[in-house]
């Protein structure tokens, strides 16, 4: 028996080598250059620009997004939504988004959830405005990091997508997103999120929400193109991002963003 | 060492081999690490094309509508509503007029109130739009009875105006 000549030390050694080798995934053995790893596409990277001062809260963007992308119209889920912020003189900040503002804001009453609808007197208002929200297509997307099966990923041009055939519906990404932009699709039974209308932007069109907005409160552009109007604004004006402190590097930029907006 | 010590190892190796073989069939060829690296680019490449192939519902081409509804487009072009795409109010056109043959007409007050319900929000774009109080301004009557949304002067309307209360 050949085994008899193998001593304990050698056994442990070869076992360790075997385990180390077996734990290297096949993918790691592929040779990749650093350029391939980090460069993605040098010519195109999609970014979004929201001008909160222009938004009137009509909600046509939300309606257009739902109908364009087949998000069940009456289900309480949406890829984009508009928030209303009302700051009163007593220092209180109230925010609501009835049905994600699918039907706009047609009443002064603010939805306080469990406390019902709140009437606020005109003269008590210190500041009030609307904030459209959508996926930030983060450069450091936490939702992608937590996916256990590789169903969600970032494309070379900077858009985070979900593979519906691969998603197992575990919901980690929905929990992982600090902006709450992900939800469980009630019909497809997978995680769902804004795609920056990937089917439109890759064909030279703008997203449905951008084209639907009558007031120019939303726009999408290519930050790698110095002549792109959106890129110019982001490079030269004072723009803010949401929850900068999380380090997610959000790619949706806001003009006129108040510090109260979370 | 005795043979029976090795037997469980062979079983484990067999199971591992089986799982790897099954994985080879189950996981698509284009699944792997792509442009964004290990952290963010681990996916099935073909899914990018799946998303690109999604069919658009909205056209958002003003020239398209004006080709067949020149009267409406002409009227609207001189109205303060000219900034509003037709499909915002009439819904996605898709293959209209083949599919659907007619676009819906929403005459509800709620459609107009999206922009015209008065809200005292000075820091928002809403403050630039003349607002009405829906509870005071001819309640119960469709706005379009008195205001043609396409007309250059929506206050002066071609519709027969019922006597105001």
PDB file of C-alpha atoms in Angstrom, chain A residues 1 3-4 11 18 32 36-37 40 53-60 63-64 67-69 79 84 86 102-108 122 125-130 139-141 144-145 149-150 152-156 158 161-166 195 198-200 202-203 205 208 211-212 214-215, chain B residues 1-3 6 9-10 13 26-28 31-61 83-85 87-92 106 110-111 113-115 117-129 134:
ATOM      1  CA  UNK A   1       0.000   0.000   0.000  1.00  0.00           C
ATOM      2  CA  UNK A   3      -0.368   5.133   1.562  1.00  0.00           C
ATOM      3  CA  UNK A   4       1.824   3.655   4.225  1.00  0.00           C
ATOM      4  CA  UNK A  11      -0.647  14.336   4.190  1.00  0.00           C
ATOM      5  CA  UNK A  18      -5.658  20.513  -2.710  1.00  0.00           C
ATOM      6  CA  UNK A  32      -7.445  39.923 -17.176  1.00  0.00           C
ATOM      7  CA  UNK A  36     -10.178  45.548 -18.791  1.00  0.00           C
ATOM      8  CA  UNK A  37     -11.093  45.479 -15.136  1.00  0.00           C
ATOM      9  CA  UNK A  40     -15.450  49.918 -18.672  1.00  0.00           C
ATOM     10  CA  UNK A  53     -36.801  74.122  -8.917  1.00  0.00           C
ATOM     11  CA  UNK A  54     -38.580  73.329 -12.192  1.00  0.00           C
ATOM     12  CA  UNK A  55     -40.706  70.435 -10.968  1.00  0.00           C
ATOM     13  CA  UNK A  56     -44.434  71.224 -10.582  1.00  0.00           C
ATOM     14  CA  UNK A  57     -45.403  67.811  -9.235  1.00  0.00           C
ATOM     15  CA  UNK A  58     -47.682  66.876 -12.164  1.00  0.00           C
ATOM     16  CA  UNK A  59     -46.487  63.261 -11.998  1.00  0.00           C
ATOM     17  CA  UNK A  60     -46.536  62.721 -15.780  1.00  0.00           C
ATOM     18  CA  UNK A  63     -47.257  57.753 -15.255  1.00  0.00           C
ATOM     19  CA  UNK A  64     -44.998  57.525 -18.316  1.00  0.00           C
ATOM     20  CA  UNK A  67     -46.708  52.547 -18.726  1.00  0.00           C
ATOM     21  CA  UNK A  68     -43.426  52.464 -20.646  1.00  0.00           C
ATOM     22  CA  UNK A  69     -41.919  49.743 -18.482  1.00  0.00           C
ATOM     23  CA  UNK A  79     -39.397  52.826 -10.530  1.00  0.00           C
ATOM     24  CA  UNK A  84     -43.341  66.657  -1.868  1.00  0.00           C
ATOM     25  CA  UNK A  86     -43.327  70.981   3.063  1.00  0.00           C
ATOM     26  CA  UNK A 102     -48.571  58.792 -10.363  1.00  0.00           C
ATOM     27  CA  UNK A 103     -51.573  61.133 -10.449  1.00  0.00           C
ATOM     28  CA  UNK A 104     -49.650  64.222  -9.390  1.00  0.00           C
ATOM     29  CA  UNK A 105     -50.359  66.357  -6.333  1.00  0.00           C
ATOM     30  CA  UNK A 106     -53.908  67.665  -6.532  1.00  0.00           C
ATOM     31  CA  UNK A 107     -54.538  68.578  -2.912  1.00  0.00           C
ATOM     32  CA  UNK A 108     -52.836  70.644  -0.220  1.00  0.00           C
ATOM     33  CA  UNK A 122     -50.766  78.480   3.602  1.00  0.00           C
ATOM     34  CA  UNK A 125     -45.448  77.200   5.124  1.00  0.00           C
ATOM     35  CA  UNK A 126     -41.834  78.303   5.153  1.00  0.00           C
ATOM     36  CA  UNK A 127     -40.658  76.405   2.099  1.00  0.00           C
ATOM     37  CA  UNK A 128     -42.248  73.775  -0.154  1.00  0.00           C
ATOM     38  CA  UNK A 129     -41.028  71.991  -3.257  1.00  0.00           C
ATOM     39  CA  UNK A 130     -41.016  68.711  -5.175  1.00  0.00           C
ATOM     40  CA  UNK A 139     -20.740  53.801  -9.208  1.00  0.00           C
ATOM     41  CA  UNK A 140     -20.404  51.763  -5.997  1.00  0.00           C
ATOM     42  CA  UNK A 141     -23.771  50.001  -6.038  1.00  0.00           C
ATOM     43  CA  UNK A 144     -24.948  44.667  -6.715  1.00  0.00           C
ATOM     44  CA  UNK A 145     -22.471  43.699  -4.007  1.00  0.00           C
ATOM     45  CA  UNK A 149     -26.179  34.849  -7.642  1.00  0.00           C
ATOM     46  CA  UNK A 150     -24.860  37.535 -10.010  1.00  0.00           C
ATOM     47  CA  UNK A 152     -27.762  42.240 -10.815  1.00  0.00           C
ATOM     48  CA  UNK A 153     -24.774  44.017 -12.276  1.00  0.00           C
ATOM     49  CA  UNK A 154     -23.437  47.245 -13.707  1.00  0.00           C
ATOM     50  CA  UNK A 155     -23.048  47.644 -17.457  1.00  0.00           C
ATOM     51  CA  UNK A 156     -19.976  49.136 -19.089  1.00  0.00           C
ATOM     52  CA  UNK A 158     -22.827  52.687 -16.046  1.00  0.00           C
ATOM     53  CA  UNK A 161     -29.630  46.146 -14.387  1.00  0.00           C
ATOM     54  CA  UNK A 162     -31.376  43.016 -13.090  1.00  0.00           C
ATOM     55  CA  UNK A 163     -31.330  39.729 -15.004  1.00  0.00           C
ATOM     56  CA  UNK A 164     -34.919  38.515 -14.643  1.00  0.00           C
ATOM     57  CA  UNK A 165     -34.037  34.960 -15.689  1.00  0.00           C
ATOM     58  CA  UNK A 166     -31.324  34.753 -13.036  1.00  0.00           C
ATOM     59  CA  UNK A 195     -33.064  50.866 -15.988  1.00  0.00           C
ATOM     60  CA  UNK A 198     -31.935  51.131 -21.336  1.00  0.00           C
ATOM     61  CA  UNK A 199     -33.975  50.228 -24.429  1.00  0.00           C
ATOM     62  CA  UNK A 200     -34.397  53.910 -25.246  1.00  0.00           C
ATOM     63  CA  UNK A 202     -29.114  52.773 -26.280  1.00  0.00           C
ATOM     64  CA  UNK A 203     -31.107  53.801 -29.370  1.00  0.00           C
ATOM     65  CA  UNK A 205     -33.653  58.345 -27.288  1.00  0.00           C
ATOM     66  CA  UNK A 208     -39.629  58.043 -20.935  1.00  0.00           C
ATOM     67  CA  UNK A 211     -39.400  63.034 -22.550  1.00  0.00           C
ATOM     68  CA  UNK A 212     -42.666  63.177 -20.612  1.00  0.00           C
ATOM     69  CA  UNK A 214     -43.076  69.335 -19.918  1.00  0.00           C
ATOM     70  CA  UNK A 215     -40.916  71.543 -17.715  1.00  0.00           C
TER      71      UNK A 215
ATOM     72  CA  UNK B   1      -3.983   4.278   6.309  1.00  0.00           C
ATOM     73  CA  UNK B   2      -7.060   2.087   5.937  1.00  0.00           C
ATOM     74  CA  UNK B   3      -9.217   2.165   2.868  1.00  0.00           C
ATOM     75  CA  UNK B   6     -10.669   7.416   2.102  1.00  0.00           C
ATOM     76  CA  UNK B   9     -13.497  11.551   0.521  1.00  0.00           C
ATOM     77  CA  UNK B  10     -14.356   9.774  -2.717  1.00  0.00           C
ATOM     78  CA  UNK B  13     -15.282  14.306  -4.630  1.00  0.00           C
ATOM     79  CA  UNK B  26     -27.068  25.075 -16.238  1.00  0.00           C
ATOM     80  CA  UNK B  27     -24.948  28.230 -16.296  1.00  0.00           C
ATOM     81  CA  UNK B  28     -24.991  29.953 -19.696  1.00  0.00           C
ATOM     82  CA  UNK B  31     -22.043  34.150 -17.667  1.00  0.00           C
ATOM     83  CA  UNK B  32     -18.922  35.499 -16.022  1.00  0.00           C
ATOM     84  CA  UNK B  33     -16.946  38.578 -15.128  1.00  0.00           C
ATOM     85  CA  UNK B  34     -17.459  41.382 -17.622  1.00  0.00           C
ATOM     86  CA  UNK B  35     -16.532  45.038 -18.083  1.00  0.00           C
ATOM     87  CA  UNK B  36     -17.042  46.262 -14.510  1.00  0.00           C
ATOM     88  CA  UNK B  37     -14.807  43.659 -12.880  1.00  0.00           C
ATOM     89  CA  UNK B  38     -15.448  41.043 -10.194  1.00  0.00           C
ATOM     90  CA  UNK B  39     -17.334  43.320  -7.856  1.00  0.00           C
ATOM     91  CA  UNK B  40     -19.944  44.776 -10.206  1.00  0.00           C
ATOM     92  CA  UNK B  41     -19.574  42.987 -13.549  1.00  0.00           C
ATOM     93  CA  UNK B  42     -20.366  39.383 -12.659  1.00  0.00           C
ATOM     94  CA  UNK B  43     -23.395  38.538 -14.836  1.00  0.00           C
ATOM     95  CA  UNK B  44     -24.880  36.976 -17.956  1.00  0.00           C
ATOM     96  CA  UNK B  45     -23.803  39.217 -20.814  1.00  0.00           C
ATOM     97  CA  UNK B  46     -26.848  38.376 -22.938  1.00  0.00           C
ATOM     98  CA  UNK B  47     -29.107  40.076 -20.411  1.00  0.00           C
ATOM     99  CA  UNK B  48     -27.876  43.487 -21.574  1.00  0.00           C
ATOM    100  CA  UNK B  49     -29.305  42.703 -25.011  1.00  0.00           C
ATOM    101  CA  UNK B  50     -32.564  41.474 -23.405  1.00  0.00           C
ATOM    102  CA  UNK B  51     -33.041  44.933 -21.896  1.00  0.00           C
ATOM    103  CA  UNK B  52     -32.071  46.698 -25.117  1.00  0.00           C
ATOM    104  CA  UNK B  53     -34.725  44.649 -26.939  1.00  0.00           C
ATOM    105  CA  UNK B  54     -37.564  45.894 -24.729  1.00  0.00           C
ATOM    106  CA  UNK B  55     -40.277  47.506 -26.893  1.00  0.00           C
ATOM    107  CA  UNK B  56     -40.955  51.192 -26.294  1.00  0.00           C
ATOM    108  CA  UNK B  57     -44.555  52.212 -25.617  1.00  0.00           C
ATOM    109  CA  UNK B  58     -44.186  55.966 -25.937  1.00  0.00           C
ATOM    110  CA  UNK B  59     -43.189  57.674 -29.189  1.00  0.00           C
ATOM    111  CA  UNK B  60     -42.747  61.273 -27.981  1.00  0.00           C
ATOM    112  CA  UNK B  61     -42.366  62.490 -31.566  1.00  0.00           C
ATOM    113  CA  UNK B  83     -44.813  72.354 -23.786  1.00  0.00           C
ATOM    114  CA  UNK B  84     -46.890  69.292 -22.853  1.00  0.00           C
ATOM    115  CA  UNK B  85     -46.305  66.260 -25.095  1.00  0.00           C
ATOM    116  CA  UNK B  87     -48.928  61.512 -25.076  1.00  0.00           C
ATOM    117  CA  UNK B  88     -48.813  62.873 -21.513  1.00  0.00           C
ATOM    118  CA  UNK B  89     -52.533  63.581 -21.742  1.00  0.00           C
ATOM    119  CA  UNK B  90     -53.505  60.876 -24.278  1.00  0.00           C
ATOM    120  CA  UNK B  91     -51.315  58.010 -23.109  1.00  0.00           C
ATOM    121  CA  UNK B  92     -48.658  55.989 -24.935  1.00  0.00           C
ATOM    122  CA  UNK B 106     -59.185  61.683 -20.397  1.00  0.00           C
ATOM    123  CA  UNK B 110     -58.013  65.333 -12.084  1.00  0.00           C
ATOM    124  CA  UNK B 111     -55.962  65.400 -15.292  1.00  0.00           C
ATOM    125  CA  UNK B 113     -55.546  69.442 -11.564  1.00  0.00           C
ATOM    126  CA  UNK B 114     -52.145  67.761 -11.844  1.00  0.00           C
ATOM    127  CA  UNK B 115     -50.859  71.223 -12.716  1.00  0.00           C
ATOM    128  CA  UNK B 117     -54.843  72.638  -8.445  1.00  0.00           C
ATOM    129  CA  UNK B 118     -53.480  75.624  -6.517  1.00  0.00           C
ATOM    130  CA  UNK B 119     -50.652  74.770  -4.120  1.00  0.00           C
ATOM    131  CA  UNK B 120     -48.846  77.512  -2.173  1.00  0.00           C
ATOM    132  CA  UNK B 121     -45.352  76.162  -2.894  1.00  0.00           C
ATOM    133  CA  UNK B 122     -43.240  79.183  -3.766  1.00  0.00           C
ATOM    134  CA  UNK B 123     -39.971  77.246  -4.216  1.00  0.00           C
ATOM    135  CA  UNK B 124     -41.457  74.880  -6.829  1.00  0.00           C
ATOM    136  CA  UNK B 125     -42.330  75.303 -10.498  1.00  0.00           C
ATOM    137  CA  UNK B 126     -45.966  75.076  -9.465  1.00  0.00           C
ATOM    138  CA  UNK B 127     -45.856  78.740  -8.500  1.00  0.00           C
ATOM    139  CA  UNK B 128     -45.512  79.707 -12.183  1.00  0.00           C
ATOM    140  CA  UNK B 129     -48.818  78.092 -13.164  1.00  0.00           C
ATOM    141  CA  UNK B 134     -60.946  72.769  -7.415  1.00  0.00           C
TER     142      UNK B 134
END
